[in-house]
Amino acid sequence: MKRLFFALTAWLVVALPAQAQDFEPYVGFGLGAFGVELKESPAFNQKNTVFGGYGKLGVDINDYVAAELRIGATGTGTTTYPPATFGTGIPVDIKLQSTYFLSYLAKLKLPVNPDLRFYGLLGGTTAKFKTTAAVLGAAASISKTKTGFSYGAGVEWRLDDQLTLGAEWAQYWTDVNLTNVDQARIWGAVGSLTTSF
């Protein structure tokens, strides 16, 4: 992950001065469905789809490349397990959430016409993943902050000279090891609105 980050950074440092005349900064946000998933063994594999979102800041370097930074969070997904699952004799609620995530992404664009473009995302995401177990009103939480490889794809429609509407799917984490037995995933399917300067 560190090698990828440094390679992207080095590439941007080299590419930016040559393309400075085409810079177009932008800000925006994305809202939609996010998946928070935790797998411990074949017997425990929890998947919740929750509401979430992010704010973003980026720069279009030229018609084909952009760099983007995102910060966001997800809602909390809860699954109730029957008494026999954990051997407690009473039901257990397991809650999953990403209390925050920070993504640093290269955006590779394919313009179809002046108002429509497809894009791919490559980069990384640092996120704080929180797991809470609740029994009879008492709860215990564990939080881990980790970094994972991120990728995705989307489409954007330019509404006018400044506003762009988008839709995308992104896999922020894939099987990131929280411990030596727990693996987590985070994904998002969102709509976005962006303002260019």
PDB file of C-alpha atoms in Angstrom:
ATOM      1  CA  MET A   1       0.000   0.000   0.000  1.00  0.00           C
ATOM      2  CA  LYS A   2       2.825   2.412   0.855  1.00  0.00           C
ATOM      3  CA  ARG A   3       4.509   1.661  -2.484  1.00  0.00           C
ATOM      4  CA  LEU A   4       1.276   2.413  -4.366  1.00  0.00           C
ATOM      5  CA  PHE A   5       0.804   5.670  -2.451  1.00  0.00           C
ATOM      6  CA  PHE A   6       4.381   6.804  -3.142  1.00  0.00           C
ATOM      7  CA  ALA A   7       4.147   5.787  -6.808  1.00  0.00           C
ATOM      8  CA  LEU A   8       0.923   7.787  -7.260  1.00  0.00           C
ATOM      9  CA  THR A   9       2.440  10.756  -5.420  1.00  0.00           C
ATOM     10  CA  ALA A  10       5.593  10.672  -7.560  1.00  0.00           C
ATOM     11  CA  TRP A  11       3.528  10.406 -10.727  1.00  0.00           C
ATOM     12  CA  LEU A  12       1.397  13.405  -9.709  1.00  0.00           C
ATOM     13  CA  VAL A  13       4.487  15.479  -8.843  1.00  0.00           C
ATOM     14  CA  VAL A  14       5.891  14.821 -12.318  1.00  0.00           C
ATOM     15  CA  ALA A  15       2.589  15.235 -14.155  1.00  0.00           C
ATOM     16  CA  LEU A  16       1.231  18.320 -12.386  1.00  0.00           C
ATOM     17  CA  PRO A  17       3.703  20.993 -13.581  1.00  0.00           C
ATOM     18  CA  ALA A  18       3.313  19.931 -17.201  1.00  0.00           C
ATOM     19  CA  GLN A  19      -0.467  20.148 -17.032  1.00  0.00           C
ATOM     20  CA  ALA A  20      -0.856  23.226 -14.809  1.00  0.00           C
ATOM     21  CA  GLN A  21      -2.651  25.225 -17.492  1.00  0.00           C
ATOM     22  CA  ASP A  22      -5.527  22.696 -17.480  1.00  0.00           C
ATOM     23  CA  PHE A  23      -6.120  22.627 -13.695  1.00  0.00           C
ATOM     24  CA  GLU A  24      -9.747  22.782 -12.625  1.00  0.00           C
ATOM     25  CA  PRO A  25     -10.286  22.433  -8.842  1.00  0.00           C
ATOM     26  CA  TYR A  26     -13.587  21.038  -7.570  1.00  0.00           C
ATOM     27  CA  VAL A  27     -15.496  20.242  -4.383  1.00  0.00           C
ATOM     28  CA  GLY A  28     -18.555  18.099  -3.850  1.00  0.00           C
ATOM     29  CA  PHE A  29     -20.255  15.363  -1.908  1.00  0.00           C
ATOM     30  CA  GLY A  30     -21.625  11.854  -2.400  1.00  0.00           C
ATOM     31  CA  LEU A  31     -24.524  10.158  -0.605  1.00  0.00           C
ATOM     32  CA  GLY A  32     -25.928   6.653  -0.879  1.00  0.00           C
ATOM     33  CA  ALA A  33     -25.651   3.029   0.197  1.00  0.00           C
ATOM     34  CA  PHE A  34     -22.522   1.706   1.896  1.00  0.00           C
ATOM     35  CA  GLY A  35     -21.669  -1.870   2.747  1.00  0.00           C
ATOM     36  CA  VAL A  36     -19.902  -2.652   6.033  1.00  0.00           C
ATOM     37  CA  GLU A  37     -18.916  -6.309   6.293  1.00  0.00           C
ATOM     38  CA  LEU A  38     -17.056  -8.425   8.836  1.00  0.00           C
ATOM     39  CA  LYS A  39     -15.921 -12.009   8.366  1.00  0.00           C
ATOM     40  CA  GLU A  40     -14.364 -14.070  11.138  1.00  0.00           C
ATOM     41  CA  SER A  41     -14.950 -17.603   9.880  1.00  0.00           C
ATOM     42  CA  PRO A  42     -17.357 -19.420   7.569  1.00  0.00           C
ATOM     43  CA  ALA A  43     -19.772 -19.430  10.528  1.00  0.00           C
ATOM     44  CA  PHE A  44     -19.616 -15.646  11.069  1.00  0.00           C
ATOM     45  CA  ASN A  45     -19.937 -13.426   8.013  1.00  0.00           C
ATOM     46  CA  GLN A  46     -21.985 -10.288   8.695  1.00  0.00           C
ATOM     47  CA  LYS A  47     -22.993  -7.947   5.880  1.00  0.00           C
ATOM     48  CA  ASN A  48     -24.955  -4.734   6.461  1.00  0.00           C
ATOM     49  CA  THR A  49     -25.984  -2.090   3.948  1.00  0.00           C
ATOM     50  CA  VAL A  50     -26.308   1.347   5.547  1.00  0.00           C
ATOM     51  CA  PHE A  51     -26.608   5.015   4.601  1.00  0.00           C
ATOM     52  CA  GLY A  52     -23.377   6.970   4.319  1.00  0.00           C
ATOM     53  CA  GLY A  53     -21.614   9.749   2.518  1.00  0.00           C
ATOM     54  CA  TYR A  54     -18.471  11.767   1.939  1.00  0.00           C
ATOM     55  CA  GLY A  55     -17.207  15.208   1.072  1.00  0.00           C
ATOM     56  CA  LYS A  56     -14.574  15.494  -1.632  1.00  0.00           C
ATOM     57  CA  LEU A  57     -11.919  17.915  -2.794  1.00  0.00           C
ATOM     58  CA  GLY A  58     -10.060  17.400  -6.025  1.00  0.00           C
ATOM     59  CA  VAL A  59      -8.452  18.797  -9.117  1.00  0.00           C
ATOM     60  CA  ASP A  60      -8.969  17.886 -12.769  1.00  0.00           C
ATOM     61  CA  ILE A  61      -5.408  17.876 -14.081  1.00  0.00           C
ATOM     62  CA  ASN A  62      -6.540  17.500 -17.688  1.00  0.00           C
ATOM     63  CA  ASP A  63      -9.350  15.782 -19.630  1.00  0.00           C
ATOM     64  CA  TYR A  64      -8.104  12.322 -18.622  1.00  0.00           C
ATOM     65  CA  VAL A  65      -6.670  12.533 -15.090  1.00  0.00           C
ATOM     66  CA  ALA A  66      -7.776  13.942 -11.733  1.00  0.00           C
ATOM     67  CA  ALA A  67      -6.614  13.590  -8.120  1.00  0.00           C
ATOM     68  CA  GLU A  68      -9.201  13.425  -5.340  1.00  0.00           C
ATOM     69  CA  LEU A  69      -9.341  13.379  -1.539  1.00  0.00           C
ATOM     70  CA  ARG A  70     -12.481  12.189   0.297  1.00  0.00           C
ATOM     71  CA  ILE A  71     -13.551  12.148   3.926  1.00  0.00           C
ATOM     72  CA  GLY A  72     -16.731  10.417   5.016  1.00  0.00           C
ATOM     73  CA  ALA A  73     -18.508   8.017   7.337  1.00  0.00           C
ATOM     74  CA  THR A  74     -21.169   5.320   7.287  1.00  0.00           C
ATOM     75  CA  GLY A  75     -24.222   4.618   9.383  1.00  0.00           C
ATOM     76  CA  THR A  76     -24.421   1.653  11.755  1.00  0.00           C
ATOM     77  CA  GLY A  77     -25.643  -1.758  10.609  1.00  0.00           C
ATOM     78  CA  THR A  78     -27.065  -4.163  13.207  1.00  0.00           C
ATOM     79  CA  THR A  79     -27.654  -7.908  13.042  1.00  0.00           C
ATOM     80  CA  THR A  80     -29.266  -9.831  15.904  1.00  0.00           C
ATOM     81  CA  TYR A  81     -27.964 -13.361  16.465  1.00  0.00           C
ATOM     82  CA  PRO A  82     -29.924 -16.095  18.295  1.00  0.00           C
ATOM     83  CA  PRO A  83     -28.738 -17.349  21.709  1.00  0.00           C
ATOM     84  CA  ALA A  84     -26.944 -20.436  20.365  1.00  0.00           C
ATOM     85  CA  THR A  85     -24.669 -18.479  17.982  1.00  0.00           C
ATOM     86  CA  PHE A  86     -22.157 -17.306  20.593  1.00  0.00           C
ATOM     87  CA  GLY A  87     -23.158 -19.687  23.375  1.00  0.00           C
ATOM     88  CA  THR A  88     -24.469 -16.856  25.564  1.00  0.00           C
ATOM     89  CA  GLY A  89     -27.971 -18.242  26.104  1.00  0.00           C
ATOM     90  CA  ILE A  90     -29.389 -14.838  25.087  1.00  0.00           C
ATOM     91  CA  PRO A  91     -29.590 -12.935  21.782  1.00  0.00           C
ATOM     92  CA  VAL A  92     -26.584 -10.789  20.812  1.00  0.00           C
ATOM     93  CA  ASP A  93     -26.667  -7.658  18.640  1.00  0.00           C
ATOM     94  CA  ILE A  94     -23.530  -7.059  16.531  1.00  0.00           C
ATOM     95  CA  LYS A  95     -23.187  -3.529  15.130  1.00  0.00           C
ATOM     96  CA  LEU A  96     -20.765  -2.524  12.360  1.00  0.00           C
ATOM     97  CA  GLN A  97     -19.771   0.995  11.317  1.00  0.00           C
ATOM     98  CA  SER A  98     -16.990   2.980   9.684  1.00  0.00           C
ATOM     99  CA  THR A  99     -16.834   6.008  11.974  1.00  0.00           C
ATOM    100  CA  TYR A 100     -14.705   7.788   9.388  1.00  0.00           C
ATOM    101  CA  PHE A 101     -12.787   7.063   6.198  1.00  0.00           C
ATOM    102  CA  LEU A 102     -10.197   9.066   4.292  1.00  0.00           C
ATOM    103  CA  SER A 103      -9.595   8.154   0.650  1.00  0.00           C
ATOM    104  CA  TYR A 104      -6.811   9.411  -1.623  1.00  0.00           C
ATOM    105  CA  LEU A 105      -7.575   8.538  -5.213  1.00  0.00           C
ATOM    106  CA  ALA A 106      -6.351   8.905  -8.768  1.00  0.00           C
ATOM    107  CA  LYS A 107      -9.300   9.382 -11.123  1.00  0.00           C
ATOM    108  CA  LEU A 108      -8.733   8.153 -14.681  1.00  0.00           C
ATOM    109  CA  LYS A 109     -11.337   9.676 -17.011  1.00  0.00           C
ATOM    110  CA  LEU A 110     -12.722   8.709 -20.411  1.00  0.00           C
ATOM    111  CA  PRO A 111     -14.657  11.601 -22.002  1.00  0.00           C
ATOM    112  CA  VAL A 112     -17.465  10.440 -24.302  1.00  0.00           C
ATOM    113  CA  ASN A 113     -18.512  13.977 -25.229  1.00  0.00           C
ATOM    114  CA  PRO A 114     -18.148  17.414 -23.557  1.00  0.00           C
ATOM    115  CA  ASP A 115     -20.988  16.633 -21.107  1.00  0.00           C
ATOM    116  CA  LEU A 116     -20.486  12.921 -20.354  1.00  0.00           C
ATOM    117  CA  ARG A 117     -17.501  10.982 -19.050  1.00  0.00           C
ATOM    118  CA  PHE A 118     -16.793   7.610 -17.491  1.00  0.00           C
ATOM    119  CA  TYR A 119     -14.043   7.185 -14.919  1.00  0.00           C
ATOM    120  CA  GLY A 120     -12.107   4.661 -12.878  1.00  0.00           C
ATOM    121  CA  LEU A 121     -10.685   5.119  -9.382  1.00  0.00           C
ATOM    122  CA  LEU A 122      -7.411   3.760  -7.944  1.00  0.00           C
ATOM    123  CA  GLY A 123      -5.852   4.548  -4.589  1.00  0.00           C
ATOM    124  CA  GLY A 124      -6.177   3.821  -0.902  1.00  0.00           C
ATOM    125  CA  THR A 125      -8.487   4.349   2.056  1.00  0.00           C
ATOM    126  CA  THR A 126      -7.677   4.735   5.733  1.00  0.00           C
ATOM    127  CA  ALA A 127     -10.759   3.960   7.827  1.00  0.00           C
ATOM    128  CA  LYS A 128     -11.756   3.427  11.440  1.00  0.00           C
ATOM    129  CA  PHE A 129     -13.912   0.291  11.621  1.00  0.00           C
ATOM    130  CA  LYS A 130     -16.008  -0.123  14.771  1.00  0.00           C
ATOM    131  CA  THR A 131     -17.579  -3.367  15.985  1.00  0.00           C
ATOM    132  CA  THR A 132     -20.007  -3.330  18.924  1.00  0.00           C
ATOM    133  CA  ALA A 133     -21.521  -6.337  20.709  1.00  0.00           C
ATOM    134  CA  ALA A 134     -24.642  -5.588  22.777  1.00  0.00           C
ATOM    135  CA  VAL A 135     -26.276  -7.991  25.243  1.00  0.00           C
ATOM    136  CA  LEU A 136     -29.212  -7.026  27.513  1.00  0.00           C
ATOM    137  CA  GLY A 137     -28.476  -3.323  27.176  1.00  0.00           C
ATOM    138  CA  ALA A 138     -24.749  -3.667  27.949  1.00  0.00           C
ATOM    139  CA  ALA A 139     -22.328  -3.056  25.073  1.00  0.00           C
ATOM    140  CA  ALA A 140     -18.620  -3.461  24.347  1.00  0.00           C
ATOM    141  CA  SER A 141     -16.882  -1.923  21.314  1.00  0.00           C
ATOM    142  CA  ILE A 142     -13.632  -2.496  19.462  1.00  0.00           C
ATOM    143  CA  SER A 143     -12.281   0.011  16.915  1.00  0.00           C
ATOM    144  CA  LYS A 144      -9.421  -0.543  14.491  1.00  0.00           C
ATOM    145  CA  THR A 145      -7.889   1.980  12.081  1.00  0.00           C
ATOM    146  CA  LYS A 146      -6.400   0.360   8.975  1.00  0.00           C
ATOM    147  CA  THR A 147      -5.523   1.198   5.368  1.00  0.00           C
ATOM    148  CA  GLY A 148      -6.606  -0.783   2.314  1.00  0.00           C
ATOM    149  CA  PHE A 149      -6.473  -0.666  -1.481  1.00  0.00           C
ATOM    150  CA  SER A 150      -9.400   1.156  -3.150  1.00  0.00           C
ATOM    151  CA  TYR A 151     -10.847   1.013  -6.650  1.00  0.00           C
ATOM    152  CA  GLY A 152     -14.091   1.855  -8.390  1.00  0.00           C
ATOM    153  CA  ALA A 153     -15.888   3.190 -11.447  1.00  0.00           C
ATOM    154  CA  GLY A 154     -18.480   5.804 -12.225  1.00  0.00           C
ATOM    155  CA  VAL A 155     -20.062   8.180 -14.695  1.00  0.00           C
ATOM    156  CA  GLU A 156     -20.506  11.965 -14.606  1.00  0.00           C
ATOM    157  CA  TRP A 157     -22.861  14.293 -16.485  1.00  0.00           C
ATOM    158  CA  ARG A 158     -21.955  17.969 -16.730  1.00  0.00           C
ATOM    159  CA  LEU A 159     -25.123  19.996 -16.097  1.00  0.00           C
ATOM    160  CA  ASP A 160     -23.515  23.363 -16.862  1.00  0.00           C
ATOM    161  CA  ASP A 161     -20.081  25.029 -16.689  1.00  0.00           C
ATOM    162  CA  GLN A 162     -19.808  24.412 -12.934  1.00  0.00           C
ATOM    163  CA  LEU A 163     -22.190  21.636 -11.812  1.00  0.00           C
ATOM    164  CA  THR A 164     -21.703  17.912 -12.423  1.00  0.00           C
ATOM    165  CA  LEU A 165     -24.002  15.052 -11.404  1.00  0.00           C
ATOM    166  CA  GLY A 166     -22.505  11.586 -10.925  1.00  0.00           C
ATOM    167  CA  ALA A 167     -23.116   7.964  -9.978  1.00  0.00           C
ATOM    168  CA  GLU A 168     -20.452   5.497  -8.879  1.00  0.00           C
ATOM    169  CA  TRP A 169     -19.555   2.254  -7.164  1.00  0.00           C
ATOM    170  CA  ALA A 170     -16.342   2.036  -5.102  1.00  0.00           C
ATOM    171  CA  GLN A 171     -14.690  -0.767  -3.138  1.00  0.00           C
ATOM    172  CA  TYR A 172     -12.872   1.089  -0.355  1.00  0.00           C
ATOM    173  CA  TRP A 173     -11.642  -2.039   1.479  1.00  0.00           C
ATOM    174  CA  THR A 174     -11.382  -5.673   0.394  1.00  0.00           C
ATOM    175  CA  ASP A 175     -10.570  -8.223   3.129  1.00  0.00           C
ATOM    176  CA  VAL A 176      -8.544  -5.873   5.319  1.00  0.00           C
ATOM    177  CA  ASN A 177      -7.201  -7.755   8.354  1.00  0.00           C
ATOM    178  CA  LEU A 178      -8.477  -6.135  11.549  1.00  0.00           C
ATOM    179  CA  THR A 179      -6.932  -8.937  13.616  1.00  0.00           C
ATOM    180  CA  ASN A 180      -5.388 -12.257  12.662  1.00  0.00           C
ATOM    181  CA  VAL A 181      -8.916 -13.744  12.470  1.00  0.00           C
ATOM    182  CA  ASP A 182     -11.166 -10.811  11.425  1.00  0.00           C
ATOM    183  CA  GLN A 183     -11.402  -9.348   7.909  1.00  0.00           C
ATOM    184  CA  ALA A 184     -13.482  -6.315   6.923  1.00  0.00           C
ATOM    185  CA  ARG A 185     -14.853  -4.846   3.715  1.00  0.00           C
ATOM    186  CA  ILE A 186     -16.303  -1.406   2.923  1.00  0.00           C
ATOM    187  CA  TRP A 187     -17.978  -0.454  -0.354  1.00  0.00           C
ATOM    188  CA  GLY A 188     -20.187   2.382  -1.549  1.00  0.00           C
ATOM    189  CA  ALA A 189     -22.771   2.987  -4.289  1.00  0.00           C
ATOM    190  CA  VAL A 190     -23.581   6.694  -4.342  1.00  0.00           C
ATOM    191  CA  GLY A 191     -24.877   9.648  -6.262  1.00  0.00           C
ATOM    192  CA  SER A 192     -22.718  12.771  -6.220  1.00  0.00           C
ATOM    193  CA  LEU A 193     -22.870  16.484  -6.929  1.00  0.00           C
ATOM    194  CA  THR A 194     -19.709  18.433  -7.799  1.00  0.00           C
ATOM    195  CA  THR A 195     -18.951  22.116  -8.264  1.00  0.00           C
ATOM    196  CA  SER A 196     -15.945  23.152 -10.357  1.00  0.00           C
ATOM    197  CA  PHE A 197     -14.065  26.453 -10.053  1.00  0.00           C
TER     198      PHE A 197
END
